[in-house]
């Protein structure tokens, strides 16, 4: 670097000189950072080499507190570095050149940088196209939709998603099987071709998810419950679906209770028939049948009193006709009821645990045996996305005892198959399980990109790269799902390892990440991930609970609309399953179209506003 230009010794000049020296020191820190990370850079793919240098540069300046420097630069109308993620060295060099000119020197164009200012966003956009597909016509970001199981058997489900704006279909390998995945992928390709658009397929490896073991099943019984007003009067009768045992059809409304009876008996029923029965409690009840205009193959049945139907309940036609029995109903899902201060035993034994209070302490199995070998007293344990939590008070070879402290009041229900998070416990497990490695053959055949769940260390990424190389799937895109505390803390190393491949991205899996790191840190963490990935010019997928209430109930909350608007700063937004998922796709498409004209990453875009009219005379 050349010496500082010298002007008059005014206070303003002295401030500029100090700024010049600080910028020089930052530029020097970039070179030092490249030396510190030298072992990580040689294996980077050619497409990412300049991006990897820029990532290291961004890491270097974020080790320092630059807030006072930013304020001082803004006083002189200079870049405050707050939008330099994609071109750190070039920004610093431009600021240095501007200060030198202000100090009386001639304007000297900055020397070449790792990434020129105008190229940073361009590189990121190209990497996004390479991984996630072409940019949609009317918005910047892509929409990823998690396919429900029925997408394997009903191609219309997929066609509807594509028509409403789905750009990437996500297949969760934790569910269904290879045959279903193949059918889903086929329906996606077919729907995209028919619509004349592009829709990529992402397959999400299950990973080493810790889950609660099974509980003993409950009775085979369903409940029909009418809605009552403030004075106890029936406002809406209970509704259920009566269909045939031999050829059952889905109920006309999501979540409606479904009951089967023999087909020959059902064909003799008609609308307005009254069925008389004694329910599971021995109470005399009546069910009135109604035709379902848009759903053949059954009847709606309504009840004005609470009615419990169990397998084998006798139904008598009220006109003196023949009787029948209710077919086999599903076993009731049981749960453990836990209160603050309760002790819960986590066991290696994953046999169904009782829920009848017959044991001194409630227990439930833990599917990951490594947890018992590494857990320590005092470690935090959370269940079901953080709805229940506590700390370990004793650790034995086969039993971990948790004292429940969350929720702090009331009670919570813990069911089988719910996630377990142990953020304080160092679990020596690979993000790529043996099952994942077996699933990769199907992923390589069917998908455009593979998503690695619960990634923690660079060795997790290396193992996946080795497996993909063995399968000859070097062109498969790679997405790292950041959902553990260790994965977040190792993010620079994870990115540099993944950048050995040309097509790389990151998913912010906000559900598990919030549980692992604390909900109060979630907003901060997702910002930091966005910044670091922008520095690496890697696309980000914003995931978990986006428009979740809308997808599940049909009505969004105000908070989730704001969250969806914020998500537009990522390159892709993921929606999860729900009965109203179609509506969620439409709403998200609308929000992203609107917000894309107002923001790009941190930058406010000044498009014309039509919100206010010109002033008129009084």
Coordinates of C-alpha atoms in Angstrom, one line a residue:
X1 CA 0.0 0.0 0.0
X2 CA 1.2 3.5 -0.8
X3 CA 1.6 6.1 2.0
X4 CA -1.2 8.3 3.3
X5 CA -1.7 11.5 1.3
X6 CA -1.0 14.5 3.4
X7 CA -3.2 17.6 3.4
X8 CA -3.7 20.5 5.8
X9 CA -3.7 19.5 9.5
X10 CA -7.3 20.2 10.1
X11 CA -9.5 18.1 12.3
X12 CA -11.3 16.8 9.3
X13 CA -8.1 15.8 7.6
X14 CA -7.0 14.0 10.8
X15 CA -10.2 12.1 10.9
X16 CA -9.8 11.1 7.3
X17 CA -6.2 10.0 7.9
X18 CA -7.3 7.8 10.8
X19 CA -10.0 6.2 8.5
X20 CA -7.4 5.6 5.8
X21 CA -5.2 3.8 8.3
X22 CA -8.0 1.7 9.6
X23 CA -9.0 0.7 6.1
X24 CA -5.4 -0.2 5.3
X25 CA -5.3 -2.4 8.4
X26 CA -8.5 -4.2 7.3
X27 CA -7.0 -4.8 3.8
X28 CA -4.0 -6.3 5.5
X29 CA -6.2 -8.6 7.6
X30 CA -7.6 -10.0 4.4
X31 CA -4.2 -11.3 3.4
X32 CA -3.6 -12.7 6.9
X33 CA -7.0 -14.5 6.7
X34 CA -6.1 -16.2 3.4
X35 CA -2.9 -17.5 5.1
X36 CA -4.9 -18.7 8.1
X37 CA -7.3 -20.6 5.9
X38 CA -4.7 -21.7 3.3
X39 CA -5.2 -25.4 3.9
X40 CA -8.9 -25.1 3.0
X41 CA -8.5 -23.2 -0.3
X42 CA -6.6 -25.5 -2.7
X43 CA -9.4 -28.1 -3.1
X44 CA -12.1 -25.5 -4.0
X45 CA -13.8 -26.1 -7.3
X46 CA -12.8 -23.6 -10.0
X47 CA -16.3 -22.1 -10.0
X48 CA -15.9 -21.1 -6.3
X49 CA -12.3 -20.0 -6.0
X50 CA -12.9 -16.3 -5.9
X51 CA -16.0 -16.8 -3.8
X52 CA -14.0 -18.9 -1.3
X53 CA -11.5 -16.0 -1.0
X54 CA -14.3 -13.6 -0.5
X55 CA -15.8 -15.8 2.2
X56 CA -12.5 -15.8 4.1
X57 CA -12.3 -12.0 3.7
X58 CA -15.8 -11.6 5.2
X59 CA -14.8 -13.9 8.0
X60 CA -11.8 -11.7 8.7
X61 CA -13.6 -8.4 9.0
X62 CA -16.4 -9.9 11.1
X63 CA -13.9 -10.9 13.7
X64 CA -13.6 -7.2 14.6
X65 CA -16.0 -4.6 16.0
X66 CA -16.4 -2.1 13.1
X67 CA -19.4 -0.1 14.4
X68 CA -17.5 3.1 15.2
X69 CA -15.6 2.8 11.9
X70 CA -19.0 2.5 10.1
X71 CA -20.3 5.6 11.7
X72 CA -17.2 7.6 10.8
X73 CA -17.3 6.4 7.2
X74 CA -21.0 7.4 6.9
X75 CA -20.3 10.9 8.1
X76 CA -18.2 11.4 4.9
X77 CA -20.8 9.8 2.6
X78 CA -18.6 6.7 2.2
X79 CA -19.7 3.1 2.2
X80 CA -20.2 1.9 5.8
X81 CA -19.3 -1.7 4.7
X82 CA -22.7 -2.9 5.8
X83 CA -23.5 -4.2 2.3
X84 CA -20.1 -5.6 1.4
X85 CA -20.8 -9.3 1.9
X86 CA -20.4 -10.3 -1.8
X87 CA -17.3 -8.2 -2.5
X88 CA -15.4 -7.4 0.7
X89 CA -12.0 -6.6 -0.7
X90 CA -13.3 -4.5 -3.6
X91 CA -15.4 -2.4 -1.2
X92 CA -12.5 -1.8 1.1
X93 CA -10.3 -0.8 -1.8
X94 CA -12.9 1.6 -3.2
X95 CA -13.3 3.2 0.2
X96 CA -9.5 3.6 0.5
X97 CA -9.3 5.2 -2.9
X98 CA -12.1 7.6 -2.1
X99 CA -10.4 8.7 1.2
X100 CA -7.1 9.2 -0.6
X101 CA -8.9 11.5 -3.2
X102 CA -10.6 13.4 -0.4
X103 CA -7.2 14.0 1.2
X104 CA -6.0 15.8 -1.8
X105 CA -4.6 13.0 -3.9
X106 CA -5.7 12.2 -7.4
X107 CA -8.3 9.5 -7.9
X108 CA -6.6 6.2 -8.5
X109 CA -8.7 3.3 -9.6
X110 CA -8.6 0.5 -6.9
X111 CA -6.4 -2.5 -7.8
X112 CA -8.0 -5.8 -8.8
X113 CA -9.9 -7.6 -6.1
X114 CA -11.0 -11.2 -5.4
X115 CA -14.5 -10.2 -6.5
X116 CA -15.3 -6.9 -8.2
X117 CA -18.3 -5.0 -6.7
X118 CA -20.5 -5.4 -9.7
X119 CA -19.8 -9.1 -10.0
X120 CA -20.7 -10.3 -6.5
X121 CA -24.5 -10.3 -7.0
X122 CA -24.0 -11.7 -10.5
X123 CA -22.0 -14.7 -9.3
X124 CA -24.6 -15.4 -6.6
X125 CA -27.5 -15.3 -9.1
X126 CA -25.6 -17.6 -11.5
X127 CA -24.9 -20.1 -8.7
X128 CA -28.6 -20.0 -7.8
X129 CA -29.6 -20.8 -11.3
X130 CA -27.1 -23.7 -11.4
X131 CA -28.5 -25.2 -8.2
X132 CA -32.2 -24.3 -8.1
X133 CA -33.1 -23.7 -11.7
X134 CA -34.1 -20.7 -13.8
X135 CA -35.4 -17.6 -12.1
X136 CA -39.3 -17.6 -12.2
X137 CA -40.8 -15.0 -14.5
X138 CA -42.3 -12.6 -11.9
X139 CA -40.1 -13.0 -8.8
X140 CA -36.5 -13.4 -7.8
X141 CA -36.9 -16.3 -5.3
X142 CA -37.9 -19.9 -5.8
X143 CA -40.6 -21.8 -3.9
X144 CA -39.9 -25.3 -2.6
X145 CA -42.8 -27.5 -1.6
X146 CA -42.6 -30.6 0.5
X147 CA -44.7 -33.2 -1.3
X148 CA -47.3 -35.1 0.7
X149 CA -47.5 -38.9 0.4
X150 CA -50.5 -38.7 -1.9
X151 CA -48.3 -37.0 -4.5
X152 CA -47.1 -40.5 -5.3
X153 CA -50.6 -41.8 -6.3
X154 CA -52.4 -38.6 -7.4
X155 CA -50.6 -36.6 -10.1
X156 CA -53.2 -33.8 -9.9
X157 CA -51.7 -32.9 -6.5
X158 CA -48.4 -32.2 -8.1
X159 CA -49.9 -30.4 -11.1
X160 CA -51.7 -28.0 -8.8
X161 CA -48.5 -27.1 -7.0
X162 CA -46.7 -26.5 -10.3
X163 CA -49.5 -24.3 -11.6
X164 CA -49.6 -22.2 -8.4
X165 CA -45.8 -21.6 -8.5
X166 CA -43.8 -24.5 -7.1
X167 CA -40.2 -24.4 -8.6
X168 CA -38.7 -27.2 -6.5
X169 CA -40.4 -30.3 -5.2
X170 CA -39.0 -31.7 -2.0
X171 CA -39.2 -35.4 -1.3
X172 CA -38.5 -36.3 2.3
X173 CA -36.7 -39.6 2.4
X174 CA -37.7 -40.0 6.1
X175 CA -41.1 -41.0 4.7
X176 CA -42.5 -43.4 2.1
X177 CA -40.2 -45.6 0.0
X178 CA -38.3 -45.8 -3.2
X179 CA -41.4 -46.8 -5.2
X180 CA -43.3 -43.8 -3.9
X181 CA -40.3 -41.4 -4.5
X182 CA -40.0 -42.6 -8.1
X183 CA -43.7 -42.0 -8.7
X184 CA -43.4 -38.5 -7.1
X185 CA -40.4 -37.5 -9.2
X186 CA -42.2 -38.8 -12.3
X187 CA -45.3 -36.7 -11.6
X188 CA -43.1 -33.6 -11.0
X189 CA -41.3 -34.0 -14.4
X190 CA -44.6 -34.7 -16.1
X191 CA -46.4 -31.7 -14.5
X192 CA -43.5 -29.3 -15.3
X193 CA -43.4 -30.4 -18.9
X194 CA -47.1 -30.1 -19.3
X195 CA -47.0 -26.5 -17.9
X196 CA -44.0 -25.6 -20.0
X197 CA -41.9 -24.7 -17.0
X198 CA -39.0 -26.1 -14.9
X199 CA -39.4 -27.8 -11.6
X200 CA -36.4 -29.4 -9.9
X201 CA -36.5 -32.4 -7.5
X202 CA -34.8 -32.2 -4.2
X203 CA -34.5 -35.3 -2.0
X204 CA -33.9 -34.8 1.7
X205 CA -31.9 -37.5 3.4
X206 CA -33.4 -38.6 6.8
X207 CA -30.2 -38.3 8.8
X208 CA -29.6 -39.4 12.4
X209 CA -32.7 -37.9 13.9
X210 CA -33.2 -38.7 17.6
X211 CA -36.8 -39.7 18.3
X212 CA -38.9 -40.9 21.1
X213 CA -39.7 -44.6 21.0
X214 CA -43.2 -46.1 20.8
X215 CA -45.9 -46.0 23.5
X216 CA -48.4 -48.7 24.2
X217 CA -51.4 -48.1 21.8
X218 CA -54.7 -46.9 23.1
X219 CA -58.2 -48.4 22.4
X220 CA -59.6 -48.5 18.9
X221 CA -62.1 -45.7 19.4
X222 CA -63.1 -42.4 17.8
X223 CA -65.0 -39.5 19.2
X224 CA -67.7 -37.4 17.6
X225 CA -68.1 -34.1 19.4
X226 CA -70.6 -31.3 18.5
X227 CA -69.7 -27.7 19.0
X228 CA -71.7 -25.9 21.7
X229 CA -72.3 -22.3 22.4
X230 CA -71.8 -20.3 25.7
X231 CA -75.1 -21.6 27.1
X232 CA -74.4 -25.3 26.2
X233 CA -76.7 -25.4 23.1
X234 CA -75.5 -27.3 20.1
X235 CA -74.2 -24.8 17.5
X236 CA -72.8 -27.3 15.0
X237 CA -73.5 -31.1 15.1
X238 CA -70.6 -33.5 15.2
X239 CA -69.7 -34.7 11.7
X240 CA -68.1 -38.0 10.6
X241 CA -67.7 -40.0 7.4
X242 CA -69.3 -43.4 6.9
X243 CA -67.7 -45.4 4.1
X244 CA -67.3 -49.1 3.1
X245 CA -64.7 -51.4 4.5
X246 CA -64.0 -53.0 1.2
X247 CA -63.6 -49.8 -0.8
X248 CA -63.0 -46.9 1.6
X249 CA -63.0 -43.3 0.3
X250 CA -61.4 -40.3 1.8
X251 CA -63.7 -38.0 3.8
X252 CA -64.8 -34.7 2.1
X253 CA -63.2 -32.6 4.8
X254 CA -59.6 -32.7 6.1
X255 CA -59.3 -34.3 9.5
X256 CA -62.8 -35.7 9.6
X257 CA -63.4 -38.9 11.5
X258 CA -63.8 -41.9 9.2
X259 CA -65.7 -45.1 10.1
X260 CA -66.1 -48.2 7.9
X261 CA -69.0 -50.6 7.6
X262 CA -69.6 -53.5 5.1
X263 CA -70.3 -52.4 1.6
X264 CA -73.5 -54.4 1.2
X265 CA -75.0 -52.8 4.3
X266 CA -74.0 -49.3 3.2
X267 CA -75.6 -49.6 -0.2
X268 CA -79.0 -50.1 1.5
X269 CA -78.7 -46.7 3.3
X270 CA -80.1 -43.4 2.1
X271 CA -79.9 -39.7 3.1
X272 CA -81.9 -38.9 6.2
X273 CA -81.6 -42.5 7.6
X274 CA -81.2 -42.5 11.4
X275 CA -78.8 -45.0 12.9
X276 CA -79.4 -46.0 16.5
X277 CA -76.6 -47.3 18.7
X278 CA -75.2 -47.6 22.2
X279 CA -71.7 -46.0 22.2
X280 CA -68.5 -47.2 23.9
X281 CA -69.8 -45.8 27.3
X282 CA -73.2 -47.5 26.9
X283 CA -75.0 -44.2 26.1
X284 CA -77.9 -44.4 23.7
X285 CA -77.1 -42.2 20.6
X286 CA -78.4 -41.4 17.1
X287 CA -76.5 -40.7 13.9
X288 CA -78.3 -39.0 11.0
X289 CA -77.0 -39.7 7.5
X290 CA -76.5 -37.0 4.9
X291 CA -75.5 -37.2 1.2
X292 CA -72.1 -35.7 0.2
X293 CA -72.6 -34.2 -3.2
X294 CA -69.0 -34.0 -4.2
X295 CA -67.7 -37.1 -2.5
X296 CA -69.3 -40.5 -3.6
X297 CA -68.7 -43.7 -1.8
X298 CA -70.2 -42.8 1.6
X299 CA -72.4 -40.6 3.8
X300 CA -71.8 -37.8 6.2
X301 CA -73.1 -38.7 9.6
X302 CA -74.0 -36.1 12.2
X303 CA -74.6 -36.4 16.0
X304 CA -76.1 -33.8 18.3
X305 CA -74.5 -35.5 21.4
X306 CA -71.0 -36.6 22.1
X307 CA -70.6 -40.1 20.7
X308 CA -67.7 -42.6 21.2
X309 CA -67.6 -45.3 18.5
X310 CA -65.3 -48.3 18.9
X311 CA -64.5 -51.3 16.7
X312 CA -67.5 -53.6 16.8
X313 CA -70.1 -50.9 17.8
X314 CA -73.5 -52.2 16.6
X315 CA -75.4 -49.8 14.3
X316 CA -79.1 -50.3 13.8
X317 CA -81.1 -48.7 11.0
X318 CA -83.9 -46.8 12.7
X319 CA -86.5 -48.0 10.2
X320 CA -86.2 -51.5 11.5
X321 CA -83.7 -52.5 8.8
X322 CA -80.7 -54.7 9.2
X323 CA -77.9 -54.0 11.6
X324 CA -74.1 -54.0 11.2
X325 CA -70.9 -53.4 13.2
X326 CA -68.3 -50.7 12.9
X327 CA -65.2 -52.0 11.2
X328 CA -61.6 -51.9 12.6
X329 CA -60.7 -48.5 13.8
X330 CA -57.1 -47.2 14.2
X331 CA -55.6 -47.5 17.6
X332 CA -55.8 -44.3 19.6
X333 CA -52.4 -42.5 19.8
X334 CA -51.3 -42.3 23.4
X335 CA -49.1 -39.7 25.1
X336 CA -47.3 -39.2 28.4
X337 CA -48.7 -36.3 30.5
X338 CA -45.8 -34.3 32.0
X339 CA -45.7 -31.4 34.4
X340 CA -42.9 -29.1 35.6
X341 CA -40.7 -30.9 38.1
X342 CA -41.6 -34.4 36.8
X343 CA -38.9 -37.0 36.2
X344 CA -38.9 -38.7 32.8
X345 CA -36.7 -41.7 32.0
X346 CA -35.2 -42.0 28.5
X347 CA -34.3 -45.7 27.9
X348 CA -32.2 -47.7 25.4
X349 CA -35.1 -50.1 25.5
X350 CA -37.4 -49.0 22.7
X351 CA -40.2 -51.4 23.4
X352 CA -43.7 -49.8 23.7
X353 CA -43.8 -47.9 27.0
X354 CA -46.9 -48.0 29.3
X355 CA -48.9 -44.8 29.8
X356 CA -51.2 -46.1 32.5
X357 CA -49.1 -44.9 35.5
X358 CA -48.2 -48.4 36.4
X359 CA -44.5 -47.5 36.8
X360 CA -42.9 -45.3 39.4
X361 CA -41.5 -43.0 36.8
X362 CA -42.8 -42.5 33.2
X363 CA -40.4 -43.7 30.6
X364 CA -40.0 -43.6 26.8
X365 CA -37.4 -45.0 24.5
X366 CA -34.7 -43.1 22.7
X367 CA -33.9 -44.3 19.1
X368 CA -30.2 -43.2 19.2
X369 CA -28.1 -45.4 21.5
X370 CA -25.0 -43.2 21.2
X371 CA -26.8 -40.6 23.4
X372 CA -26.5 -42.9 26.4
X373 CA -22.7 -43.2 26.0
X374 CA -22.0 -39.5 25.8
X375 CA -24.6 -37.7 27.9
X376 CA -23.6 -35.9 31.1
X377 CA -25.6 -34.7 34.1
X378 CA -26.7 -31.2 33.4
X379 CA -27.1 -31.6 29.7
X380 CA -30.2 -30.0 28.2
X381 CA -32.8 -32.3 26.5
X382 CA -35.7 -31.0 24.4
X383 CA -38.6 -33.0 22.9
X384 CA -41.1 -32.3 20.1
X385 CA -39.5 -29.1 18.6
X386 CA -38.9 -27.7 22.1
X387 CA -42.4 -28.0 23.4
X388 CA -41.1 -30.1 26.3
X389 CA -37.7 -29.9 27.9
X390 CA -35.5 -30.3 30.9
X391 CA -32.0 -31.3 32.1
X392 CA -30.4 -34.6 32.9
X393 CA -30.2 -35.3 36.6
X394 CA -28.8 -38.8 36.3
X395 CA -27.0 -40.8 33.6
X396 CA -26.8 -44.6 33.6
X397 CA -25.8 -47.0 30.9
X398 CA -29.3 -47.7 29.8
X399 CA -31.4 -44.9 31.4
X400 CA -31.1 -41.1 31.2
X401 CA -33.3 -39.3 33.8
X402 CA -34.6 -35.8 32.8
X403 CA -36.2 -33.3 35.2
X404 CA -38.9 -31.5 33.2
X405 CA -38.7 -27.7 33.5
X406 CA -40.5 -26.7 30.3
X407 CA -43.2 -25.8 29.9
X408 CA -42.9 -23.8 33.1
X409 CA -46.6 -24.1 34.0
X410 CA -49.4 -26.5 33.2
X411 CA -48.8 -29.8 31.5
X412 CA -47.5 -31.1 28.2
X413 CA -48.2 -34.2 26.2
X414 CA -45.3 -36.2 24.8
X415 CA -46.1 -38.7 22.0
X416 CA -44.1 -41.5 20.3
X417 CA -41.9 -40.6 17.3
X418 CA -41.2 -37.0 18.4
X419 CA -37.8 -35.4 17.9
X420 CA -35.2 -35.2 20.6
X421 CA -32.6 -32.5 20.7
X422 CA -29.5 -32.7 23.0
X423 CA -27.6 -29.6 22.1
X424 CA -25.1 -29.9 25.0
X425 CA -24.2 -33.5 24.2
X426 CA -21.3 -34.3 21.8
X427 CA -22.8 -37.1 19.8
X428 CA -20.1 -38.9 17.7
X429 CA -22.5 -39.8 14.9
X430 CA -22.2 -39.2 11.1
X431 CA -24.8 -37.0 9.5
X432 CA -24.9 -39.7 6.7
X433 CA -26.4 -42.8 8.2
X434 CA -26.2 -46.3 6.7
X435 CA -29.8 -45.9 5.6
X436 CA -28.9 -42.6 3.9
X437 CA -26.0 -44.2 2.1
X438 CA -28.4 -46.9 0.8
X439 CA -31.0 -44.3 -0.2
X440 CA -28.4 -42.4 -2.2
X441 CA -28.7 -44.8 -5.2
X442 CA -32.3 -43.7 -5.6
X443 CA -31.5 -40.1 -5.0
X444 CA -28.8 -40.1 -7.7
X445 CA -31.3 -41.6 -10.1
X446 CA -34.3 -39.3 -9.4
X447 CA -33.1 -36.0 -7.9
X448 CA -31.5 -32.8 -9.1
X449 CA -30.2 -32.0 -5.6
X450 CA -29.6 -33.9 -2.4
X451 CA -30.1 -32.3 1.0
X452 CA -27.8 -33.5 3.9
X453 CA -29.6 -33.4 7.2
X454 CA -28.1 -32.7 10.6
X455 CA -24.6 -31.9 9.2
X456 CA -22.2 -31.1 12.0
X457 CA -18.6 -31.4 10.8
X458 CA -16.6 -31.2 7.5
X459 CA -16.2 -35.0 7.7
X460 CA -19.9 -35.4 7.3
X461 CA -19.7 -33.5 4.0
X462 CA -16.6 -35.4 2.9
X463 CA -18.4 -38.7 3.5
X464 CA -21.3 -37.6 1.3
X465 CA -19.0 -36.4 -1.4
X466 CA -17.2 -39.8 -1.4
X467 CA -20.5 -41.7 -1.6
X468 CA -21.7 -39.5 -4.5
X469 CA -18.3 -40.0 -6.3
X470 CA -18.7 -43.8 -5.9
X471 CA -22.1 -43.6 -7.5
X472 CA -20.9 -41.4 -10.3
X473 CA -23.3 -38.6 -9.2
X474 CA -20.8 -35.7 -9.3
X475 CA -23.3 -33.4 -11.0
X476 CA -25.9 -33.8 -8.3
X477 CA -26.5 -30.5 -6.5
X478 CA -25.7 -30.4 -2.7
X479 CA -27.6 -28.6 0.0
X480 CA -26.3 -28.5 3.6
X481 CA -29.1 -28.3 6.1
X482 CA -28.0 -26.2 9.1
X483 CA -30.1 -27.4 12.0
X484 CA -27.6 -28.1 14.9
X485 CA -25.6 -25.8 17.1
X486 CA -22.4 -27.6 15.9
X487 CA -23.3 -27.2 12.3
X488 CA -23.9 -23.5 12.8
X489 CA -20.6 -23.0 14.6
X490 CA -18.7 -24.9 11.9
X491 CA -20.4 -23.2 9.0
X492 CA -17.3 -21.6 7.3
X493 CA -15.6 -25.0 7.3
X494 CA -18.7 -26.8 6.0
X495 CA -19.1 -24.3 3.2
X496 CA -15.4 -24.6 2.1
X497 CA -15.7 -28.3 2.1
X498 CA -18.9 -28.4 0.1
X499 CA -17.5 -25.8 -2.4
X500 CA -15.3 -28.6 -3.8
X501 CA -18.4 -29.2 -5.9
X502 CA -19.8 -26.7 -8.4
X503 CA -23.5 -26.8 -7.3
X504 CA -23.9 -26.0 -3.6
X505 CA -26.4 -24.3 -1.3
X506 CA -27.6 -24.1 2.3
X507 CA -30.9 -24.6 4.0
X508 CA -31.7 -22.8 7.3
X509 CA -33.7 -25.5 9.0
X510 CA -35.1 -23.2 11.6
X511 CA -37.1 -25.7 13.6
X512 CA -34.3 -27.8 15.0
X513 CA -31.8 -24.9 14.9
X514 CA -34.1 -22.8 17.2
X515 CA -34.4 -25.7 19.7
X516 CA -30.6 -26.3 19.7
X517 CA -29.6 -22.7 20.0
X518 CA -32.6 -21.1 21.7
X519 CA -35.6 -19.4 20.2
X520 CA -34.4 -16.0 21.3
X521 CA -31.3 -16.4 19.1
X522 CA -33.1 -17.6 16.0
X523 CA -33.5 -14.2 14.2
X524 CA -29.8 -13.5 14.8
X525 CA -28.7 -16.9 13.6
X526 CA -30.6 -16.8 10.4
X527 CA -29.2 -13.4 9.6
X528 CA -25.7 -14.6 10.1
X529 CA -26.2 -17.6 7.9
X530 CA -27.6 -15.4 5.2
X531 CA -24.6 -13.0 5.4
X532 CA -22.0 -15.8 5.3
X533 CA -23.6 -17.6 2.4
X534 CA -23.9 -14.3 0.5
X535 CA -20.1 -13.8 1.0
X536 CA -19.6 -17.3 -0.4
X537 CA -22.1 -16.6 -3.3
X538 CA -24.2 -19.6 -2.3
X539 CA -28.0 -19.7 -2.5
X540 CA -30.0 -20.1 0.7
X541 CA -33.2 -22.0 1.3
X542 CA -35.3 -20.4 4.1
X543 CA -37.2 -23.3 5.7
X544 CA -39.5 -24.5 8.6
X545 CA -42.8 -23.1 9.6
X546 CA -43.2 -20.7 6.7
X547 CA -46.9 -19.9 6.5
X548 CA -47.5 -23.0 8.7
X549 CA -50.7 -21.9 10.2
X550 CA -52.1 -21.1 6.8
X551 CA -51.1 -24.5 5.4
X552 CA -52.7 -26.3 8.4
X553 CA -55.8 -24.2 9.1
X554 CA -56.4 -22.0 6.0
X555 CA -55.9 -18.8 8.0
X556 CA -52.5 -17.2 8.4
X557 CA -51.3 -15.3 11.4
X558 CA -50.0 -11.7 11.0
X559 CA -46.6 -12.8 12.3
X560 CA -46.1 -15.5 9.7
X561 CA -47.0 -13.1 6.9
X562 CA -44.2 -10.8 8.1
X563 CA -41.9 -13.9 8.3
X564 CA -42.8 -14.8 4.7
X565 CA -42.0 -11.3 3.6
X566 CA -38.6 -11.4 5.3
X567 CA -37.9 -14.8 3.7
X568 CA -37.7 -13.1 0.3
X569 CA -34.1 -12.2 1.1
X570 CA -33.2 -15.9 0.6
X571 CA -33.0 -17.4 -2.8
X572 CA -35.6 -20.0 -2.1
X573 CA -38.4 -20.5 0.5
X574 CA -39.7 -23.9 1.6
X575 CA -43.3 -24.7 2.5
X576 CA -44.2 -27.8 4.5
X577 CA -47.2 -30.1 4.4
X578 CA -50.8 -29.2 5.3
X579 CA -54.4 -29.5 4.1
X580 CA -54.3 -26.0 2.7
X581 CA -50.8 -26.2 1.2
X582 CA -52.2 -25.0 -2.2
X583 CA -53.3 -21.8 -0.7
X584 CA -50.0 -21.3 1.0
X585 CA -48.2 -21.6 -2.3
X586 CA -50.4 -19.0 -3.8
X587 CA -50.0 -16.6 -0.9
X588 CA -46.2 -17.0 -0.8
X589 CA -46.0 -16.4 -4.5
X590 CA -47.9 -13.2 -4.1
X591 CA -45.8 -12.0 -1.1
X592 CA -42.5 -12.8 -2.9
X593 CA -43.6 -10.9 -6.0
X594 CA -44.4 -7.8 -4.0
X595 CA -41.3 -7.8 -1.7
X596 CA -38.9 -8.6 -4.5
X597 CA -39.4 -5.0 -5.8
X598 CA -38.6 -3.5 -2.3
X599 CA -35.5 -5.5 -1.2
X600 CA -32.5 -7.4 -2.4
X601 CA -30.6 -9.0 0.5
X602 CA -29.9 -6.0 2.8
X603 CA -30.5 -3.4 0.1
X604 CA -33.7 -1.4 0.0
X605 CA -34.8 -1.0 -3.6
X606 CA -36.5 2.3 -4.4
X607 CA -39.1 1.3 -6.9
X608 CA -41.9 3.8 -7.5
X609 CA -44.5 3.8 -4.7
X610 CA -48.1 4.1 -5.7
X611 CA -49.4 4.1 -2.1
X612 CA -49.9 7.9 -1.8
X613 CA -51.4 10.4 -4.2
X614 CA -50.1 13.9 -5.0
X615 CA -51.3 16.8 -2.7
X616 CA -54.3 18.7 -3.7
X617 CA -55.5 22.1 -2.8
X618 CA -57.1 22.6 0.5

